[in-house]
PDB file of C-alpha atoms in Angstrom:
ATOM      1  CA  UNK A   1     -77.137 -41.803 -17.377  1.00 45.00           C
ATOM      2  CA  UNK A   2     -78.408 -39.558 -20.210  1.00 43.00           C
ATOM      3  CA  UNK A   3     -81.758 -39.136 -18.581  1.00 46.00           C
ATOM      4  CA  UNK A   4     -80.236 -38.184 -15.260  1.00 44.00           C
ATOM      5  CA  UNK A   5     -78.127 -35.528 -16.989  1.00 42.00           C
ATOM      6  CA  UNK A   6     -81.198 -34.065 -18.696  1.00 44.00           C
ATOM      7  CA  UNK A   7     -82.990 -33.756 -15.380  1.00 43.00           C
ATOM      8  CA  UNK A   8     -80.069 -31.817 -13.874  1.00 46.00           C
ATOM      9  CA  UNK A   9     -79.938 -29.434 -16.790  1.00 42.00           C
ATOM     10  CA  UNK A  10     -83.692 -28.754 -16.789  1.00 47.00           C
ATOM     11  CA  UNK A  11     -83.891 -28.289 -13.084  1.00 48.00           C
ATOM     12  CA  UNK A  12     -84.964 -24.694 -12.333  1.00 50.00           C
ATOM     13  CA  UNK A  13     -82.316 -24.337  -9.644  1.00 50.00           C
ATOM     14  CA  UNK A  14     -79.512 -25.516 -11.904  1.00 47.00           C
ATOM     15  CA  UNK A  15     -80.785 -23.375 -14.766  1.00 47.00           C
ATOM     16  CA  UNK A  16     -80.626 -20.274 -12.579  1.00 49.00           C
ATOM     17  CA  UNK A  17     -77.104 -21.074 -11.466  1.00 49.00           C
ATOM     18  CA  UNK A  18     -75.846 -21.652 -14.979  1.00 47.00           C
ATOM     19  CA  UNK A  19     -77.468 -18.463 -16.141  1.00 49.00           C
ATOM     20  CA  UNK A  20     -75.812 -16.448 -13.416  1.00 48.00           C
ATOM     21  CA  UNK A  21     -72.385 -17.922 -14.239  1.00 52.00           C
ATOM     22  CA  UNK A  22     -72.862 -17.167 -17.917  1.00 49.00           C
ATOM     23  CA  UNK A  23     -73.869 -13.599 -17.099  1.00 48.00           C
ATOM     24  CA  UNK A  24     -70.824 -13.131 -14.850  1.00 51.00           C
ATOM     25  CA  UNK A  25     -68.453 -14.501 -17.473  1.00 48.00           C
ATOM     26  CA  UNK A  26     -70.016 -12.217 -20.028  1.00 50.00           C
ATOM     27  CA  UNK A  27     -69.433  -9.181 -17.836  1.00 46.00           C
ATOM     28  CA  UNK A  28     -65.799 -10.154 -17.319  1.00 50.00           C
ATOM     29  CA  UNK A  29     -65.214 -10.669 -20.997  1.00 49.00           C
ATOM     30  CA  UNK A  30     -66.978  -7.462 -21.870  1.00 52.00           C
ATOM     31  CA  UNK A  31     -65.033  -5.492 -19.262  1.00 52.00           C
ATOM     32  CA  UNK A  32     -61.695  -6.911 -20.323  1.00 50.00           C
ATOM     33  CA  UNK A  33     -62.469  -6.253 -23.963  1.00 50.00           C
ATOM     34  CA  UNK A  34     -63.431  -2.645 -23.262  1.00 53.00           C
ATOM     35  CA  UNK A  35     -60.395  -2.038 -20.990  1.00 55.00           C
ATOM     36  CA  UNK A  36     -57.971  -3.220 -23.654  1.00 59.00           C
ATOM     37  CA  UNK A  37     -54.505  -4.744 -22.997  1.00 65.00           C
ATOM     38  CA  UNK A  38     -52.699  -3.980 -19.661  1.00 65.00           C
ATOM     39  CA  UNK A  39     -50.687  -0.763 -19.686  1.00 65.00           C
ATOM     40  CA  UNK A  40     -47.004  -0.618 -18.561  1.00 60.00           C
ATOM     41  CA  UNK A  41     -44.632   2.322 -18.295  1.00 59.00           C
ATOM     42  CA  UNK A  42     -42.297   2.635 -21.243  1.00 61.00           C
ATOM     43  CA  UNK A  43     -39.460   4.975 -22.216  1.00 56.00           C
ATOM     44  CA  UNK A  44     -41.947   7.281 -23.938  1.00 61.00           C
ATOM     45  CA  UNK A  45     -43.960   7.687 -20.744  1.00 61.00           C
ATOM     46  CA  UNK A  46     -41.007   8.825 -18.583  1.00 59.00           C
ATOM     47  CA  UNK A  47     -40.301  12.453 -17.863  1.00 65.00           C
ATOM     48  CA  UNK A  48     -37.608  13.622 -20.255  1.00 66.00           C
ATOM     49  CA  UNK A  49     -35.945  15.633 -17.472  1.00 68.00           C
ATOM     50  CA  UNK A  50     -35.799  12.688 -15.095  1.00 66.00           C
ATOM     51  CA  UNK A  51     -32.338  11.316 -14.206  1.00 70.00           C
ATOM     52  CA  UNK A  52     -31.538   8.145 -16.096  1.00 67.00           C
ATOM     53  CA  UNK A  53     -29.007   5.397 -15.402  1.00 63.00           C
ATOM     54  CA  UNK A  54     -27.534   2.793 -17.723  1.00 64.00           C
ATOM     55  CA  UNK A  55     -28.841  -0.729 -17.321  1.00 63.00           C
ATOM     56  CA  UNK A  56     -27.026  -2.813 -14.721  1.00 62.00           C
ATOM     57  CA  UNK A  57     -25.433   0.119 -12.884  1.00 55.00           C
ATOM     58  CA  UNK A  58     -26.072   0.382  -9.159  1.00 59.00           C
ATOM     59  CA  UNK A  59     -27.459   3.729  -8.096  1.00 59.00           C
ATOM     60  CA  UNK A  60     -26.771   3.095  -4.422  1.00 62.00           C
ATOM     61  CA  UNK A  61     -23.846   5.045  -2.930  1.00 62.00           C
ATOM     62  CA  UNK A  62     -20.643   2.993  -2.659  1.00 61.00           C
ATOM     63  CA  UNK A  63     -19.174   2.799   0.825  1.00 67.00           C
ATOM     64  CA  UNK A  64     -15.559   3.969   1.153  1.00 75.00           C
ATOM     65  CA  UNK A  65     -12.915   2.402   3.363  1.00 73.00           C
ATOM     66  CA  UNK A  66     -11.170   4.579   5.940  1.00 72.00           C
ATOM     67  CA  UNK A  67      -7.589   5.676   5.203  1.00 71.00           C
ATOM     68  CA  UNK A  68      -4.883   3.158   6.044  1.00 66.00           C
ATOM     69  CA  UNK A  69      -2.731   3.606   9.126  1.00 65.00           C
ATOM     70  CA  UNK A  70       0.090   1.888  10.987  1.00 59.00           C
ATOM     71  CA  UNK A  71      -1.998   0.840  14.001  1.00 65.00           C
ATOM     72  CA  UNK A  72      -5.595   1.182  15.176  1.00 65.00           C
ATOM     73  CA  UNK A  73      -7.991   0.070  17.903  1.00 68.00           C
ATOM     74  CA  UNK A  74     -10.429  -2.644  16.804  1.00 65.00           C
ATOM     75  CA  UNK A  75     -13.186  -0.902  18.757  1.00 67.00           C
ATOM     76  CA  UNK A  76     -13.275   1.770  16.035  1.00 63.00           C
ATOM     77  CA  UNK A  77     -15.074  -0.638  13.673  1.00 67.00           C
ATOM     78  CA  UNK A  78     -13.719  -1.068  10.152  1.00 74.00           C
ATOM     79  CA  UNK A  79      -9.966  -0.381  10.048  1.00 72.00           C
ATOM     80  CA  UNK A  80      -7.375  -0.565   7.278  1.00 69.00           C
ATOM     81  CA  UNK A  81      -3.764  -1.215   8.257  1.00 65.00           C
ATOM     82  CA  UNK A  82      -0.663  -0.589   6.172  1.00 60.00           C
ATOM     83  CA  UNK A  83       1.141  -3.690   5.004  1.00 62.00           C
ATOM     84  CA  UNK A  84       4.476  -3.889   6.837  1.00 60.00           C
ATOM     85  CA  UNK A  85       7.395  -3.457   4.460  1.00 60.00           C
ATOM     86  CA  UNK A  86       9.869  -6.316   4.228  1.00 77.00           C
ATOM     87  CA  UNK A  87      13.157  -5.498   6.034  1.00 80.00           C
ATOM     88  CA  UNK A  88      14.946  -7.152   3.123  1.00 89.00           C
ATOM     89  CA  UNK A  89      13.861  -4.138   1.083  1.00 90.00           C
ATOM     90  CA  UNK A  90      15.815  -1.951   3.491  1.00 92.00           C
ATOM     91  CA  UNK A  91      18.969  -3.974   2.901  1.00 94.00           C
ATOM     92  CA  UNK A  92      18.454  -3.726  -0.855  1.00 95.00           C
ATOM     93  CA  UNK A  93      18.021   0.058  -0.589  1.00 96.00           C
ATOM     94  CA  UNK A  94      21.424   0.254   1.138  1.00 97.00           C
ATOM     95  CA  UNK A  95      23.001  -1.877  -1.596  1.00 97.00           C
ATOM     96  CA  UNK A  96      21.598   0.472  -4.242  1.00 97.00           C
ATOM     97  CA  UNK A  97      22.968   3.411  -2.241  1.00 98.00           C
ATOM     98  CA  UNK A  98      26.504   2.017  -2.438  1.00 97.00           C
ATOM     99  CA  UNK A  99      26.098   1.206  -6.145  1.00 96.00           C
ATOM    100  CA  UNK A 100      25.194   4.877  -6.677  1.00 97.00           C
ATOM    101  CA  UNK A 101      28.318   5.850  -4.703  1.00 97.00           C
ATOM    102  CA  UNK A 102      30.757   3.865  -6.881  1.00 96.00           C
ATOM    103  CA  UNK A 103      29.150   5.266 -10.035  1.00 96.00           C
ATOM    104  CA  UNK A 104      29.127   8.742  -8.449  1.00 97.00           C
ATOM    105  CA  UNK A 105      25.487   9.134  -9.488  1.00 97.00           C
ATOM    106  CA  UNK A 106      23.840  11.802  -7.377  1.00 96.00           C
ATOM    107  CA  UNK A 107      20.507  11.073  -9.036  1.00 96.00           C
ATOM    108  CA  UNK A 108      20.557   7.357  -8.165  1.00 97.00           C
ATOM    109  CA  UNK A 109      21.734   8.136  -4.651  1.00 97.00           C
ATOM    110  CA  UNK A 110      18.919  10.625  -4.063  1.00 97.00           C
ATOM    111  CA  UNK A 111      16.394   8.025  -5.263  1.00 96.00           C
ATOM    112  CA  UNK A 112      17.145   6.025  -2.107  1.00 97.00           C
ATOM    113  CA  UNK A 113      16.692   8.980   0.250  1.00 97.00           C
ATOM    114  CA  UNK A 114      13.554  10.029   2.065  1.00 95.00           C
ATOM    115  CA  UNK A 115      12.496  13.629   2.497  1.00 92.00           C
ATOM    116  CA  UNK A 116      15.000  15.721   4.465  1.00 94.00           C
ATOM    117  CA  UNK A 117      17.419  12.805   4.923  1.00 97.00           C
ATOM    118  CA  UNK A 118      20.327  13.819   7.158  1.00 97.00           C
ATOM    119  CA  UNK A 119      23.799  12.514   7.902  1.00 97.00           C
ATOM    120  CA  UNK A 120      25.324  12.831  11.368  1.00 95.00           C
ATOM    121  CA  UNK A 121      29.102  13.202  11.321  1.00 90.00           C
ATOM    122  CA  UNK A 122      31.757  12.650  13.956  1.00 84.00           C
ATOM    123  CA  UNK A 123      31.956  16.410  14.469  1.00 84.00           C
ATOM    124  CA  UNK A 124      28.335  16.373  15.598  1.00 84.00           C
ATOM    125  CA  UNK A 125      27.169  18.221  12.472  1.00 88.00           C
ATOM    126  CA  UNK A 126      23.964  17.124  10.814  1.00 93.00           C
ATOM    127  CA  UNK A 127      23.901  17.810   7.088  1.00 95.00           C
ATOM    128  CA  UNK A 128      21.609  16.889   4.184  1.00 97.00           C
ATOM    129  CA  UNK A 129      22.799  13.533   2.850  1.00 97.00           C
ATOM    130  CA  UNK A 130      22.551  14.468  -0.838  1.00 96.00           C
ATOM    131  CA  UNK A 131      24.452  17.756  -0.447  1.00 96.00           C
ATOM    132  CA  UNK A 132      27.210  16.113   1.606  1.00 97.00           C
ATOM    133  CA  UNK A 133      27.719  13.344  -0.949  1.00 97.00           C
ATOM    134  CA  UNK A 134      27.904  15.859  -3.769  1.00 97.00           C
ATOM    135  CA  UNK A 135      30.867  17.373  -1.928  1.00 96.00           C
ATOM    136  CA  UNK A 136      32.446  13.927  -1.514  1.00 97.00           C
ATOM    137  CA  UNK A 137      32.070  13.172  -5.226  1.00 97.00           C
ATOM    138  CA  UNK A 138      33.720  16.500  -6.056  1.00 96.00           C
ATOM    139  CA  UNK A 139      36.594  15.899  -3.626  1.00 95.00           C
ATOM    140  CA  UNK A 140      37.241  12.147  -3.569  1.00 96.00           C
ATOM    141  CA  UNK A 141      37.426   9.382  -6.180  1.00 95.00           C
ATOM    142  CA  UNK A 142      34.742   6.762  -5.697  1.00 96.00           C
ATOM    143  CA  UNK A 143      34.429   5.715  -9.345  1.00 93.00           C
ATOM    144  CA  UNK A 144      37.734   3.883  -8.986  1.00 91.00           C
ATOM    145  CA  UNK A 145      36.027   1.469  -6.574  1.00 93.00           C
ATOM    146  CA  UNK A 146      33.721   0.064  -9.280  1.00 90.00           C
ATOM    147  CA  UNK A 147      33.925  -3.733  -9.231  1.00 89.00           C
ATOM    148  CA  UNK A 148      35.456  -3.826  -5.756  1.00 92.00           C
ATOM    149  CA  UNK A 149      33.406  -5.411  -2.929  1.00 93.00           C
ATOM    150  CA  UNK A 150      32.834  -2.584  -0.469  1.00 96.00           C
ATOM    151  CA  UNK A 151      31.494  -4.958   2.181  1.00 96.00           C
ATOM    152  CA  UNK A 152      30.591  -8.597   2.729  1.00 94.00           C
ATOM    153  CA  UNK A 153      26.992  -9.688   3.168  1.00 93.00           C
ATOM    154  CA  UNK A 154      27.776 -11.096   6.602  1.00 94.00           C
ATOM    155  CA  UNK A 155      28.977  -7.616   7.613  1.00 95.00           C
ATOM    156  CA  UNK A 156      25.536  -6.123   6.948  1.00 95.00           C
ATOM    157  CA  UNK A 157      23.364  -6.260  10.059  1.00 93.00           C
ATOM    158  CA  UNK A 158      19.630  -5.493  10.031  1.00 92.00           C
ATOM    159  CA  UNK A 159      17.501  -4.596  13.047  1.00 90.00           C
ATOM    160  CA  UNK A 160      13.778  -3.929  13.217  1.00 88.00           C
ATOM    161  CA  UNK A 161      12.686  -1.137  15.485  1.00 85.00           C
ATOM    162  CA  UNK A 162      10.228  -3.508  17.165  1.00 79.00           C
ATOM    163  CA  UNK A 163      13.035  -6.029  17.777  1.00 76.00           C
ATOM    164  CA  UNK A 164      15.275  -3.408  19.391  1.00 77.00           C
ATOM    165  CA  UNK A 165      12.440  -2.472  21.732  1.00 71.00           C
ATOM    166  CA  UNK A 166      12.331  -6.056  22.980  1.00 70.00           C
ATOM    167  CA  UNK A 167      16.076  -5.998  23.650  1.00 67.00           C
ATOM    168  CA  UNK A 168      15.417  -3.396  26.322  1.00 64.00           C
ATOM    169  CA  UNK A 169      18.603  -1.361  25.807  1.00 60.00           C
ATOM    170  CA  UNK A 170      20.979  -4.346  25.744  1.00 64.00           C
ATOM    171  CA  UNK A 171      22.239  -3.121  22.355  1.00 69.00           C
ATOM    172  CA  UNK A 172      23.142   0.525  21.969  1.00 78.00           C
ATOM    173  CA  UNK A 173      23.074   2.395  18.681  1.00 84.00           C
ATOM    174  CA  UNK A 174      23.913   6.006  17.825  1.00 87.00           C
ATOM    175  CA  UNK A 175      20.300   6.852  16.919  1.00 88.00           C
ATOM    176  CA  UNK A 176      16.780   5.984  17.970  1.00 88.00           C
ATOM    177  CA  UNK A 177      14.884   3.492  15.812  1.00 89.00           C
ATOM    178  CA  UNK A 178      11.066   3.782  15.654  1.00 90.00           C
ATOM    179  CA  UNK A 179       9.104   0.536  15.773  1.00 87.00           C
ATOM    180  CA  UNK A 180       8.119   0.704  12.096  1.00 88.00           C
ATOM    181  CA  UNK A 181      11.653   1.458  10.888  1.00 92.00           C
ATOM    182  CA  UNK A 182      14.755  -0.581  10.123  1.00 94.00           C
ATOM    183  CA  UNK A 183      18.374   0.015  11.097  1.00 94.00           C
ATOM    184  CA  UNK A 184      21.074  -1.333   8.792  1.00 96.00           C
ATOM    185  CA  UNK A 185      24.653  -1.367  10.044  1.00 96.00           C
ATOM    186  CA  UNK A 186      27.355  -1.888   7.416  1.00 97.00           C
ATOM    187  CA  UNK A 187      30.981  -2.667   8.239  1.00 97.00           C
ATOM    188  CA  UNK A 188      33.087  -1.513   5.282  1.00 97.00           C
ATOM    189  CA  UNK A 189      35.764  -3.782   3.780  1.00 96.00           C
ATOM    190  CA  UNK A 190      37.332  -0.808   1.960  1.00 96.00           C
ATOM    191  CA  UNK A 191      37.796   2.453   3.824  1.00 96.00           C
ATOM    192  CA  UNK A 192      40.731   4.058   1.996  1.00 94.00           C
ATOM    193  CA  UNK A 193      41.863   4.910  -1.494  1.00 91.00           C
ATOM    194  CA  UNK A 194      45.642   4.946  -1.166  1.00 89.00           C
ATOM    195  CA  UNK A 195      46.270   6.949   1.993  1.00 91.00           C
ATOM    196  CA  UNK A 196      43.048   8.925   1.752  1.00 94.00           C
ATOM    197  CA  UNK A 197      40.131   7.839   3.895  1.00 95.00           C
ATOM    198  CA  UNK A 198      36.949   7.636   1.856  1.00 96.00           C
ATOM    199  CA  UNK A 199      34.623   5.780   4.267  1.00 97.00           C
ATOM    200  CA  UNK A 200      34.295   5.337   7.980  1.00 96.00           C
ATOM    201  CA  UNK A 201      34.863   1.845   9.353  1.00 97.00           C
ATOM    202  CA  UNK A 202      31.117   1.397   9.687  1.00 96.00           C
ATOM    203  CA  UNK A 203      27.990   3.283   8.644  1.00 97.00           C
ATOM    204  CA  UNK A 204      24.509   3.194  10.153  1.00 97.00           C
ATOM    205  CA  UNK A 205      21.427   3.672   7.982  1.00 97.00           C
ATOM    206  CA  UNK A 206      17.999   4.402   9.424  1.00 97.00           C
ATOM    207  CA  UNK A 207      15.284   3.504   6.927  1.00 96.00           C
ATOM    208  CA  UNK A 208      11.607   4.367   7.209  1.00 94.00           C
ATOM    209  CA  UNK A 209       8.786   2.629   5.312  1.00 90.00           C
ATOM    210  CA  UNK A 210       7.305   4.375   2.301  1.00 87.00           C
ATOM    211  CA  UNK A 211       4.788   3.548  -0.412  1.00 82.00           C
ATOM    212  CA  UNK A 212       7.501   1.752  -2.432  1.00 81.00           C
ATOM    213  CA  UNK A 213       9.624   0.055   0.214  1.00 86.00           C
ATOM    214  CA  UNK A 214      12.122   1.716   2.520  1.00 93.00           C
ATOM    215  CA  UNK A 215      13.848   5.082   2.170  1.00 96.00           C
ATOM    216  CA  UNK A 216      16.984   6.220   3.983  1.00 97.00           C
ATOM    217  CA  UNK A 217      15.974   8.744   6.603  1.00 97.00           C
ATOM    218  CA  UNK A 218      19.211   9.228   8.525  1.00 97.00           C
ATOM    219  CA  UNK A 219      22.855   8.188   8.256  1.00 97.00           C
ATOM    220  CA  UNK A 220      25.501   8.101  10.968  1.00 97.00           C
ATOM    221  CA  UNK A 221      29.137   8.000   9.825  1.00 96.00           C
ATOM    222  CA  UNK A 222      32.316   8.832  11.700  1.00 95.00           C
ATOM    223  CA  UNK A 223      33.841  10.695   8.769  1.00 94.00           C
ATOM    224  CA  UNK A 224      35.250  14.085   7.806  1.00 90.00           C
ATOM    225  CA  UNK A 225      36.192  15.441   4.411  1.00 90.00           C
ATOM    226  CA  UNK A 226      39.980  15.892   4.020  1.00 84.00           C
TER     227      UNK A 226
END
């Protein structure tokens, strides 16, 4: 075995091959040594005026969703719909309205009103709700009703605008109710203070959805100031 190995090493052909490999390796080592270590860009090699971004922050533009709306066609691509408000919030807004009445708080009453809320009276007049109730507070005594049940829960009826559309005119109301709105009808248990009428027998409230629930948009009451 040793003799065979010596023959292979002393063979002219093998000697030439080994010499060429050694020469090639020498060139590689010499070239790598002369080139030095690999060079990478560092902070010191960047242009000082170049825009920089903190690590981990995406520099790609962020896509924005379209504005929300009540209804939309799905063929328009990405759509954002408003979350329907709970009709129970409309009933609660009416309860807060009556609590503001018995405390004669104009501020609390106005908090339940939408912009340009109107009241339609039996005379046909349409007046701003807040201004009309300020007159009622100045003329009539509502604070004396504190603690008295103005109505029973079973006498508060709630109708969605979409539900009324399905009724097809079988129920008639004194005002139109849009599909996204709520109509609350309240039958009053107390309508007089002594001999003075202070409420109509029933009051209709039209409530429209807002960013924080429902707001009273219109009121219908068969009432006149004494």
